Coordinates of C-alpha atoms in Angstrom, one line a residue:
M299 CA 50.2 -41.5 -1.8
Q300 CA 51.2 -38.2 -3.5
R301 CA 47.6 -37.0 -3.2
H302 CA 47.7 -37.8 0.6
R303 CA 51.0 -35.9 1.0
L304 CA 49.5 -32.9 -0.8
C305 CA 46.4 -32.8 1.5
T306 CA 48.6 -33.0 4.5
A307 CA 50.8 -30.1 3.3
L308 CA 47.7 -28.0 2.6
L309 CA 46.3 -28.6 6.1
C310 CA 49.6 -27.7 7.7
A311 CA 49.8 -24.5 5.7
I312 CA 46.3 -23.5 6.8
A313 CA 47.1 -24.2 10.4
L314 CA 50.3 -22.1 10.3
S315 CA 48.5 -19.3 8.6
A316 CA 45.8 -19.3 11.3
C317 CA 48.4 -19.2 14.1
S318 CA 50.2 -16.4 12.3
T319 CA 47.0 -14.4 12.0
A320 CA 46.1 -14.9 15.6
R321 CA 49.6 -13.7 16.7
E322 CA 49.3 -10.6 14.5
N323 CA 45.8 -9.8 15.8
A324 CA 47.0 -10.2 19.4
A325 CA 49.9 -7.9 18.7
A326 CA 47.6 -5.4 17.1
E327 CA 45.3 -5.5 20.1
Q328 CA 48.2 -4.9 22.5
D329 CA 49.5 -2.0 20.4
A330 CA 46.0 -0.4 20.4
A331 CA 45.6 -0.9 24.2
A332 CA 49.0 0.7 24.8
A333 CA 47.9 3.7 22.7
G334 CA 44.7 4.1 24.8
A335 CA 42.4 3.1 21.9
I336 CA 39.5 0.7 21.9
A337 CA 40.5 -2.7 20.5
Y338 CA 37.7 -4.2 18.4
P339 CA 37.8 -8.0 18.4
V340 CA 38.3 -9.7 15.0
A341 CA 36.8 -13.0 16.1
P342 CA 33.3 -13.8 14.8
P343 CA 30.4 -12.6 16.9
A344 CA 29.2 -14.8 19.8
P345 CA 26.1 -16.9 19.1
P346 CA 22.7 -15.5 20.1
A347 CA 21.9 -15.8 23.8
P348 CA 19.2 -18.3 24.8
A349 CA 15.6 -17.1 24.7
S350 CA 15.5 -16.6 28.5
D351 CA 18.5 -14.3 28.5
A352 CA 17.5 -12.5 25.3
A353 CA 14.2 -11.5 26.9
T354 CA 16.0 -9.6 29.6
L355 CA 17.8 -7.5 27.0
D356 CA 14.6 -6.6 25.2
S357 CA 13.9 -3.4 27.0
V358 CA 13.8 0.2 26.1
A359 CA 17.1 2.0 26.4
V360 CA 15.9 5.4 27.4
A361 CA 19.1 6.6 28.9
A362 CA 21.2 5.8 25.8
P363 CA 19.1 6.2 22.7
A364 CA 22.1 6.5 20.5
M365 CA 23.3 3.1 21.5
A366 CA 19.9 1.6 20.8
K367 CA 20.0 3.3 17.3
Q368 CA 23.4 1.8 16.6
A369 CA 22.2 -1.6 17.7
N370 CA 19.1 -1.4 15.4
F371 CA 21.4 -0.4 12.5
A372 CA 23.7 -3.3 13.2
M373 CA 20.9 -5.8 13.2
R374 CA 19.6 -4.5 9.9
M375 CA 23.1 -4.7 8.4
M376 CA 23.5 -8.3 9.6
A377 CA 20.1 -9.3 8.2
P378 CA 20.2 -11.0 4.7
P379 CA 19.1 -8.7 1.9
A380 CA 15.6 -9.1 0.5
E381 CA 15.3 -11.2 -2.6
P382 CA 14.8 -9.1 -5.7
F383 CA 11.9 -9.5 -8.0
A384 CA 10.9 -7.8 -11.2
G385 CA 10.2 -4.1 -10.4
G386 CA 12.1 -3.9 -7.0
Y387 CA 12.4 -5.7 -3.7
R388 CA 9.8 -8.0 -2.4
Q389 CA 8.0 -6.8 0.7
D390 CA 7.4 -8.9 3.7
E391 CA 4.1 -10.8 3.9
N392 CA 1.1 -8.6 4.7
T393 CA -0.3 -9.5 8.1
E394 CA -2.7 -6.7 8.7
K395 CA -5.7 -7.8 10.8
Y396 CA -9.3 -6.7 10.3
E397 CA -12.4 -7.9 12.1
H398 CA -14.8 -9.7 9.7
R399 CA -18.3 -8.3 9.4
E400 CA -21.3 -8.7 7.1
D401 CA -23.4 -5.8 6.0
N402 CA -26.5 -5.2 8.0
P403 CA -29.5 -7.1 6.5
V404 CA -32.8 -5.6 5.3
H405 CA -35.5 -6.1 8.0
R406 CA -39.2 -6.1 7.8
A407 CA -40.7 -3.5 10.1
S408 CA -43.6 -5.8 10.9
E409 CA -41.2 -8.5 12.2
Q410 CA -38.4 -6.5 13.8
P411 CA -39.6 -2.9 14.4
L412 CA -36.7 -2.0 16.7
S413 CA -33.2 -1.1 15.6
T414 CA -30.7 -0.6 18.5
F415 CA -27.0 0.4 18.3
S416 CA -24.3 2.2 20.1
I417 CA -23.0 5.5 18.5
D418 CA -19.5 5.5 17.0
V419 CA -17.2 8.5 16.6
D420 CA -14.2 6.6 15.3
T421 CA -12.7 7.6 11.9
G422 CA -9.8 5.3 11.6
S423 CA -11.2 3.2 8.8
Y424 CA -11.5 6.1 6.4
A425 CA -7.9 7.3 7.0
N426 CA -6.5 3.8 6.7
V427 CA -8.3 3.1 3.5
R428 CA -7.1 6.5 2.2
R429 CA -3.5 5.3 2.8
M430 CA -4.1 2.1 0.9
L431 CA -5.7 3.9 -2.1
R432 CA -2.8 6.3 -2.2
Q433 CA -0.4 3.4 -2.2
G434 CA -2.2 1.7 -5.1
V435 CA -3.5 -1.1 -2.8
R436 CA -7.0 -2.4 -3.0
P437 CA -8.5 -2.2 0.5
P438 CA -9.7 -5.4 2.0
A439 CA -13.5 -5.4 2.4
D440 CA -13.3 -5.8 6.1
S441 CA -11.1 -2.7 6.4
V442 CA -14.1 -0.6 5.2
R443 CA -16.5 0.5 8.0
A444 CA -19.2 2.6 6.5
E445 CA -20.0 4.5 9.7
E446 CA -16.4 5.6 10.1
F447 CA -16.4 6.9 6.5
I448 CA -19.6 8.8 7.1
N449 CA -18.4 10.2 10.4
Y450 CA -15.1 11.4 9.0
F451 CA -17.0 14.4 7.7
S452 CA -19.0 17.2 9.2
Y453 CA -22.5 17.8 8.0
G454 CA -23.5 20.9 9.9
H455 CA -25.9 19.3 12.3
P456 CA -27.5 21.9 14.6
A457 CA -25.8 22.3 18.0
P458 CA -27.7 22.4 21.3
Q459 CA -28.8 25.9 22.4
S460 CA -27.5 25.4 26.0
R461 CA -25.5 22.9 28.0
E462 CA -28.5 21.5 29.9
A463 CA -28.4 18.7 27.3
P464 CA -24.9 17.8 26.0
F465 CA -26.1 17.4 22.4
R466 CA -29.0 17.9 20.0
V467 CA -30.6 15.3 17.8
S468 CA -31.9 16.1 14.3
T469 CA -33.3 14.1 11.4
E470 CA -33.8 14.5 7.7
L471 CA -35.9 12.3 5.4
A472 CA -35.6 12.4 1.6
P473 CA -35.6 10.0 -1.4
A474 CA -32.5 7.8 -1.8
P475 CA -30.4 9.1 -4.7
W476 CA -29.8 5.6 -6.1
N477 CA -33.5 4.5 -5.9
A478 CA -36.4 7.1 -5.8
K479 CA -38.7 4.3 -4.5
R480 CA -36.7 4.3 -1.3
Q481 CA -35.9 6.9 1.3
L482 CA -32.9 7.9 3.4
L483 CA -33.3 8.8 7.0
M484 CA -30.4 10.7 8.4
V485 CA -30.0 10.9 12.2
G486 CA -27.6 13.6 13.3
I487 CA -26.2 14.3 16.8
K488 CA -24.1 17.4 17.6
G489 CA -22.4 17.9 20.9
Y490 CA -21.8 21.2 22.5
D491 CA -18.4 22.6 21.9
V492 CA -15.8 23.9 24.5
P493 CA -13.1 26.4 23.6
K494 CA -9.6 25.0 24.0
A495 CA -8.8 27.7 26.6
T496 CA -11.6 26.6 28.9
L497 CA -10.9 22.8 28.8
P498 CA -10.5 21.4 32.3
P499 CA -7.0 20.2 33.3
S500 CA -5.8 17.2 31.2
N501 CA -3.8 14.3 32.6
L502 CA -2.5 12.6 29.5
V503 CA -0.3 9.5 29.2
F504 CA 1.3 9.0 25.8
L505 CA 1.7 5.2 25.6
I506 CA 4.1 4.7 22.7
D507 CA 5.0 1.5 20.9
T508 CA 8.8 1.5 20.4
S509 CA 9.1 -2.1 19.3
G510 CA 11.1 -3.2 16.2
S511 CA 8.0 -3.3 14.1
M512 CA 7.7 0.5 14.5
D513 CA 11.0 1.1 12.8
E514 CA 9.5 2.5 9.6
P515 CA 9.1 6.1 8.4
N516 CA 5.3 6.0 8.6
K517 CA 5.4 4.6 12.1
L518 CA 7.6 5.9 15.0
P519 CA 9.0 8.9 13.1
L520 CA 5.5 10.0 12.0
L521 CA 4.2 9.2 15.5
K522 CA 6.8 11.5 17.1
Q523 CA 5.9 14.3 14.7
A524 CA 2.2 13.8 15.4
F525 CA 2.5 14.1 19.2
A526 CA 4.9 17.1 18.7
Q527 CA 1.9 19.0 17.2
L528 CA -0.2 18.4 20.3
V529 CA 2.5 19.5 22.8
P530 CA 2.2 23.3 22.1
Q531 CA -1.5 23.1 22.9
L532 CA -0.8 22.0 26.5
R533 CA -0.9 24.3 29.5
A534 CA 0.6 24.6 32.9
Q535 CA -2.4 22.9 34.5
D536 CA -2.1 19.9 32.2
R537 CA 0.1 16.9 33.0
V538 CA 1.9 14.7 30.5
S539 CA 3.6 11.3 31.0
I540 CA 5.4 9.2 28.4
V541 CA 5.5 5.4 28.7
V542 CA 7.1 3.3 26.0
Y543 CA 7.0 -0.5 25.5
A544 CA 8.9 -3.0 23.5
G545 CA 10.1 -6.2 25.1
S546 CA 9.4 -4.6 28.4
A547 CA 7.8 -1.3 29.4
G548 CA 9.7 1.8 30.6
L549 CA 8.9 5.3 31.9
V550 CA 10.5 8.0 29.7
L551 CA 8.7 11.0 31.3
P552 CA 6.9 11.0 34.7
P553 CA 3.9 13.3 35.1
T554 CA 5.2 16.7 33.9
P555 CA 3.4 20.1 33.7
G556 CA 2.1 20.6 30.2
D557 CA 3.8 24.0 29.7
R558 CA 7.3 22.4 29.8
H559 CA 7.1 22.0 26.1
G560 CA 10.9 21.7 25.5
E561 CA 11.2 18.9 28.1
I562 CA 8.3 17.0 26.6
L563 CA 9.5 17.4 23.0
A564 CA 13.1 16.3 24.0
A565 CA 11.6 13.1 25.6
L566 CA 9.7 12.3 22.4
E567 CA 12.7 13.0 20.2
Q568 CA 15.0 10.5 21.9
L569 CA 12.7 7.5 21.3
Q570 CA 14.1 4.7 19.1
A571 CA 12.5 1.5 17.9
G572 CA 13.7 -2.0 18.7
G573 CA 12.6 -5.3 20.2
S574 CA 9.4 -7.3 20.4
T575 CA 6.0 -5.9 21.5
N576 CA 4.9 -6.3 25.1
G577 CA 1.8 -4.1 24.9
G578 CA 0.1 -5.5 27.9
E579 CA 2.9 -4.5 30.3
G580 CA 3.0 -1.0 28.7
I581 CA -0.7 -0.5 29.2
Q582 CA -0.4 -1.5 32.9
L583 CA 2.4 1.0 33.5
A584 CA 0.5 3.7 31.6
Y585 CA -2.6 3.3 33.8
A586 CA -0.3 3.5 36.9
M587 CA 1.0 6.9 35.6
A588 CA -2.5 8.1 34.8
K589 CA -3.5 7.3 38.4
Q590 CA -0.5 9.0 39.8
G591 CA -1.3 12.2 37.9
F592 CA -5.1 11.9 38.2
A593 CA -6.9 15.2 37.6
K594 CA -10.1 15.2 39.6
G595 CA -12.9 16.7 37.5
G596 CA -10.5 16.9 34.5
V597 CA -9.5 14.8 31.5
N598 CA -7.7 11.6 32.3
R599 CA -6.8 9.6 29.2
V600 CA -4.2 7.2 28.0
I601 CA -3.4 7.7 24.3
L602 CA -2.0 4.4 22.9
A603 CA 0.0 4.9 19.6
T604 CA 0.9 1.6 17.9
D605 CA 0.7 -0.6 14.8
G606 CA -1.1 -3.0 17.2
D607 CA 1.4 -5.8 16.6
F608 CA 1.4 -7.1 20.2
N609 CA 3.4 -10.4 20.3
V610 CA 4.7 -10.9 23.8
G611 CA 3.3 -10.5 27.3
I612 CA -0.4 -10.1 27.4
S613 CA -1.0 -10.5 23.6
D614 CA -4.4 -12.2 23.7
R615 CA -7.0 -9.6 22.6
K616 CA -9.6 -10.8 25.1
A617 CA -7.2 -10.5 28.0
L618 CA -6.2 -7.0 26.9
E619 CA -9.8 -6.0 26.6
T620 CA -10.4 -7.3 30.2
L621 CA -7.5 -5.3 31.4
V622 CA -8.6 -2.1 29.7
G623 CA -12.3 -2.6 30.7
D624 CA -11.3 -3.0 34.4
Q625 CA -9.2 0.2 34.3
R626 CA -12.0 2.2 32.6
K627 CA -14.0 2.0 35.8
S628 CA -11.3 4.1 37.5
G629 CA -12.1 7.1 35.4
V630 CA -9.2 6.8 32.9
A631 CA -10.2 6.4 29.3
L632 CA -8.0 4.9 26.6
S633 CA -7.9 6.1 23.0
T634 CA -5.8 4.5 20.2
L635 CA -3.9 6.0 17.3
G636 CA -3.0 3.5 14.5
F637 CA 0.2 3.9 12.5
G638 CA 1.9 2.1 9.6
D639 CA 1.1 -0.8 7.2
G640 CA 2.1 -4.4 6.5
N641 CA 1.4 -5.6 10.1
Y642 CA -1.2 -3.1 11.2
N643 CA -3.7 -4.7 13.7
D644 CA -6.8 -2.6 13.1
A645 CA -9.0 -5.1 14.9
M646 CA -7.0 -4.8 18.1
A647 CA -6.7 -0.9 18.0
E648 CA -10.3 -0.4 17.3
R649 CA -11.6 -2.8 20.0
L650 CA -9.3 -1.5 22.7
A651 CA -10.6 2.0 22.1
D652 CA -14.2 0.8 22.3
V653 CA -13.6 -1.0 25.6
G654 CA -11.6 1.8 27.0
D655 CA -14.3 4.5 26.5
G656 CA -12.1 6.2 23.9
N657 CA -12.0 6.8 20.2
H658 CA -9.8 5.3 17.5
A659 CA -8.1 7.2 14.7
Y660 CA -5.5 6.2 12.1
I661 CA -2.7 8.6 11.4
D662 CA -1.4 8.4 7.8
T663 CA -0.1 11.9 7.4
L664 CA 0.9 14.9 9.5
Q665 CA -2.3 16.6 8.2
E666 CA -4.4 13.9 9.8
A667 CA -2.4 14.2 13.0
R668 CA -3.2 17.9 13.1
K669 CA -6.9 17.2 12.4
V670 CA -7.1 14.6 15.3
L671 CA -4.8 16.1 17.9
V672 CA -5.1 19.9 17.3
D673 CA -8.1 20.9 15.3
E674 CA -10.4 18.3 17.0
M675 CA -8.5 18.4 20.3
Q676 CA -11.6 19.1 22.4
S677 CA -13.6 16.2 20.9
T678 CA -10.7 13.9 21.0
L679 CA -9.9 14.5 24.7
L680 CA -13.0 15.8 26.5
T681 CA -16.0 13.5 26.9
I682 CA -19.4 15.2 27.4
A683 CA -21.6 12.2 27.3
R684 CA -21.0 8.5 27.9
D685 CA -22.8 5.3 26.9
V686 CA -24.8 6.9 24.1
K687 CA -27.3 4.5 22.6
I688 CA -29.8 4.9 19.8
Q689 CA -33.0 2.9 19.4
I690 CA -35.5 3.5 16.5
E691 CA -38.9 1.9 16.4
F692 CA -40.3 1.8 12.9
N693 CA -44.0 2.0 12.4
P694 CA -45.1 -1.1 10.4
A695 CA -48.2 0.7 9.1
Q696 CA -45.9 3.2 7.4
V697 CA -42.6 1.4 6.8
A698 CA -42.3 -1.9 5.0
E699 CA -38.5 -2.4 5.3
Y700 CA -35.4 -0.7 6.7
R701 CA -31.6 -1.2 6.7
L702 CA -29.0 0.5 8.9
I703 CA -25.9 1.5 6.9
G704 CA -22.9 0.5 8.9
Y705 CA -22.5 0.2 12.7
E706 CA -22.4 -3.6 12.3
N707 CA -20.0 -4.0 15.2
R708 CA -22.0 -1.6 17.3
A709 CA -25.3 -3.5 17.3
L710 CA -27.0 -3.9 20.7
K711 CA -29.7 -6.1 22.0
D712 CA -33.0 -4.3 22.2
E713 CA -33.3 -5.0 25.9
D714 CA -29.8 -3.4 26.5
F715 CA -31.0 0.0 25.4
A716 CA -32.4 0.7 28.9
N717 CA -29.8 -1.3 30.7
D718 CA -27.3 1.2 32.2
K719 CA -24.8 -1.5 32.9
V720 CA -24.2 -2.1 29.2
D721 CA -21.4 -0.1 27.8
A722 CA -21.8 2.0 24.6
G723 CA -20.0 4.8 22.8
D724 CA -19.0 8.2 24.1
I725 CA -19.3 11.7 22.6
G726 CA -16.6 14.4 22.9
A727 CA -17.1 18.1 22.9
G728 CA -18.2 19.4 19.5
H729 CA -18.4 15.9 18.1
E730 CA -20.9 15.1 15.3
V731 CA -22.4 11.6 14.9
T732 CA -24.3 10.6 11.8
A733 CA -26.3 7.5 11.0
L734 CA -28.2 6.6 7.8
Y735 CA -31.1 4.3 7.3
E736 CA -32.4 3.2 3.9
I737 CA -36.1 2.6 4.2
A738 CA -38.9 1.4 1.9
L739 CA -42.3 2.9 2.8
A740 CA -45.3 0.6 2.7
G741 CA -46.7 0.2 -0.8
S742 CA -43.8 2.2 -2.4
G743 CA -42.5 -0.6 -4.6
G744 CA -39.1 -0.2 -3.2
E745 CA -39.2 -3.4 -1.1
R746 CA -36.4 -5.9 -1.5
L747 CA -37.7 -8.8 0.5
P748 CA -40.2 -11.1 -1.2
P749 CA -43.8 -11.1 0.1
L750 CA -44.5 -13.8 2.7
R751 CA -47.1 -16.4 1.7
Y752 CA -48.5 -17.1 5.1
A753 CA -47.8 -13.8 7.0
G754 CA -51.2 -12.4 6.5
K755 CA -52.0 -8.8 7.5
R756 CA -50.8 -7.9 10.9
A757 CA -51.2 -4.2 10.8
T758 CA -53.0 -2.9 13.9
P759 CA -54.8 0.4 14.1
P760 CA -52.4 3.2 15.0
E761 CA -52.6 4.9 18.3
A762 CA -54.1 8.4 18.4
G763 CA -51.6 10.9 17.2
T764 CA -49.2 8.4 15.7
A765 CA -50.7 7.9 12.2
D766 CA -48.2 10.3 10.6
E767 CA -45.2 8.8 12.4
I768 CA -42.7 6.8 10.3
A769 CA -40.6 6.1 13.3
H770 CA -39.9 7.0 16.9
L771 CA -36.3 7.8 17.8
R772 CA -35.1 7.2 21.4
L773 CA -31.6 8.1 22.6
R774 CA -30.0 7.4 26.0
Y775 CA -26.9 8.9 27.4
K776 CA -25.1 9.4 30.7
L777 CA -23.4 12.6 31.9
P778 CA -19.6 12.0 32.5
D779 CA -19.9 11.4 36.2
A780 CA -23.5 10.0 36.3
A781 CA -24.5 6.4 36.9
A782 CA -28.0 6.7 35.5
S783 CA -28.9 7.5 31.9
K784 CA -31.2 10.1 30.6
L785 CA -33.7 9.7 27.7
I786 CA -34.4 11.8 24.7
E787 CA -37.3 11.0 22.4
T788 CA -38.5 12.5 19.1
P789 CA -40.8 11.2 16.4
V790 CA -40.0 11.1 12.7
L791 CA -43.0 12.2 10.7
R792 CA -44.0 11.4 7.2
S793 CA -44.7 15.1 6.7
Q794 CA -40.9 15.6 7.1
L795 CA -40.3 13.8 3.8
K796 CA -38.6 16.2 1.4
A797 CA -38.8 16.2 -2.4
G798 CA -35.0 15.9 -2.6
P799 CA -32.1 15.5 -0.1
G800 CA -30.2 18.5 1.1
E801 CA -26.5 19.1 0.5
S802 CA -25.4 17.3 3.7
L803 CA -27.5 14.2 3.0
R804 CA -26.4 14.1 -0.6
F805 CA -22.8 14.1 0.4
A806 CA -23.4 11.5 3.2
A807 CA -25.1 9.3 0.7
A808 CA -22.2 9.5 -1.7
V809 CA -19.8 8.6 1.1
A810 CA -22.0 5.6 2.1
A811 CA -22.1 4.5 -1.6
F812 CA -18.3 4.8 -1.8
A813 CA -17.9 2.5 1.2
D814 CA -20.3 0.0 -0.3
A815 CA -18.5 0.0 -3.6
L816 CA -15.2 -0.7 -1.8
R817 CA -16.9 -3.6 0.0
G818 CA -18.2 -5.1 -3.2
G819 CA -21.0 -2.9 -4.3
T820 CA -24.0 -5.0 -3.4
Q821 CA -26.3 -2.5 -1.6
M822 CA -26.6 0.7 -3.7
Q823 CA -28.1 -1.0 -6.8
G824 CA -28.2 1.3 -9.8
W825 CA -25.3 3.5 -8.9
D826 CA -21.8 3.3 -10.5
W827 CA -18.5 5.1 -9.8
D828 CA -19.5 8.0 -12.0
D829 CA -22.7 8.5 -10.0
I830 CA -20.8 8.5 -6.7
L831 CA -18.3 11.0 -8.1
A832 CA -21.0 13.3 -9.5
A833 CA -23.1 13.2 -6.3
A834 CA -20.1 14.1 -4.2
R835 CA -19.0 16.9 -6.5
N836 CA -22.5 18.4 -6.5
A837 CA -22.5 18.4 -2.7
Q838 CA -19.0 19.6 -2.1
G839 CA -20.2 22.8 -0.4
A840 CA -17.9 25.3 1.3
D841 CA -15.3 22.6 2.2
R842 CA -13.2 24.8 4.4
W843 CA -10.5 22.2 5.1
G844 CA -10.5 20.6 1.6
L845 CA -11.7 17.2 3.0
R846 CA -14.5 16.8 0.5
A847 CA -12.2 17.7 -2.4
E848 CA -9.8 15.0 -1.2
F849 CA -12.7 12.6 -1.1
L850 CA -13.3 13.2 -4.8
Q851 CA -9.7 12.3 -5.5
L852 CA -10.0 9.1 -3.6
V853 CA -13.2 8.1 -5.5
A854 CA -11.4 8.7 -8.8
A855 CA -8.4 6.8 -7.6
A856 CA -10.5 3.8 -6.4
R857 CA -12.4 3.8 -9.7
Q858 CA -9.1 3.6 -11.6
Q859 CA -7.4 1.1 -9.4
L860 CA -10.4 -1.3 -9.3
G861 CA -10.7 -1.2 -13.0
A862 CA -14.3 0.0 -12.8
D863 CA -14.2 3.1 -14.9
S864 CA -17.9 3.7 -16.0
T865 CA -19.0 0.2 -15.0
R866 CA -21.6 -0.7 -12.5
S867 CA -20.4 -1.0 -8.9
T868 CA -21.9 -4.4 -8.7
A869 CA -19.3 -5.5 -11.2
I870 CA -16.5 -4.8 -8.7
A871 CA -17.5 -7.5 -6.3
D872 CA -14.8 -10.0 -5.5

């Protein structure tokens, strides 16, 4: 009975206290209102709105960026703190996405003499892997694309002597540094360059991801600084629009003359991150702005800057590819710039650029932003040749085996080489493209495939004038406004075989071996990390921008991080 009375007394006391507090709060609110001040409620916050209502609030607050920033800060303050672990706070689960691919296999020239692929000028894989190595993270094998490592660097391929052809093709043949019984064939393409001052008018749409996932220092803040480096390069004849997307898309800057630098920079600076990611709606609005400011005979391009984490709206990759592919036919290209880590969708960013007749780069530093958007502005923006395809026919009488290094996701059917309706990669002004083949000449002892028991001898007498040919290189391309392709052909002669590779081929071989080592080290048998490092150091050359010196640092970092100091690269396989 006494216990019951005590409980009753406690409940009454709590009720009286609550009533008293409510009266005090009401009085305080009345006093504040009388003084002309804002009365902040002391009641707990209202429960979250239903999903249907919340979606309407998930838009970009362009007119009031400060309010959006305060809201983002409040949401972070309300979130529970991360659980500590030994050494610091635990990071969120890594959800980065990379397209799986297997290394190109070794082919017998007698069985498959043709090798057909689309060119690739992307460099995003190299910069992204560089970011990981600097963070002390082992790169996933699928994040490493050998062709993007190789094409990150310039090799001094000869340029065309005139603009009658948009580029020039060159080849070099020399022993492979990791196996003297095999040869490396380097195919180089160099496009003609255009001075920045003579670029045609550019109609650019900056399509910027401002969703909540971009609220990290190496995402939206770096993105704004990156685009700010491009702005001073723009001229009065250029047009710039800015479209942002989070839960819904918004227009921050309509088509604006490029020489209004202050206006463009102010629009960039006000951007804030928050909300989910409706990339599909943003792309649709960006293309609408590109059509509104369309520059006939000029550069028309959407530059999508994102971590690729599309999660509402049209988030299916195939649907987005269809959307971008349809818009490509209108003369507006789409390039992608990747940012950030943890949720970076490399597979999405790379593929959209491919389908959109654009290029893909990854921005991990301001230096990389300057390289892509300022130093290489012409090649990034101005396309000089479209749908560039390479087909090499190897002579079985001279070549036993071959393997293309990289370009796995650029492979084409042999019959698609001459099919002008099949899309392929584009080349920008001044661009270089490099491809490497590892080949084993007939009877060299460098063959990897076992001899066939029942194959017999299929060699046929060579045609007149072809006995010295190792291979025949064909290249097709379209001029920017042309519907029909043009053909370039050149033979690769055995007499071109050098006693040793030149500086450019030595460095390209070191880069290819580095990519292979990061993918597990199964192809460059006989080479270890020390060999890669020594080969790159001996081929460093003039290195005007310090990129090759930086490569040496990355190789040393990878060797240390993978625990492969002075061990065979085959030992680093997963």
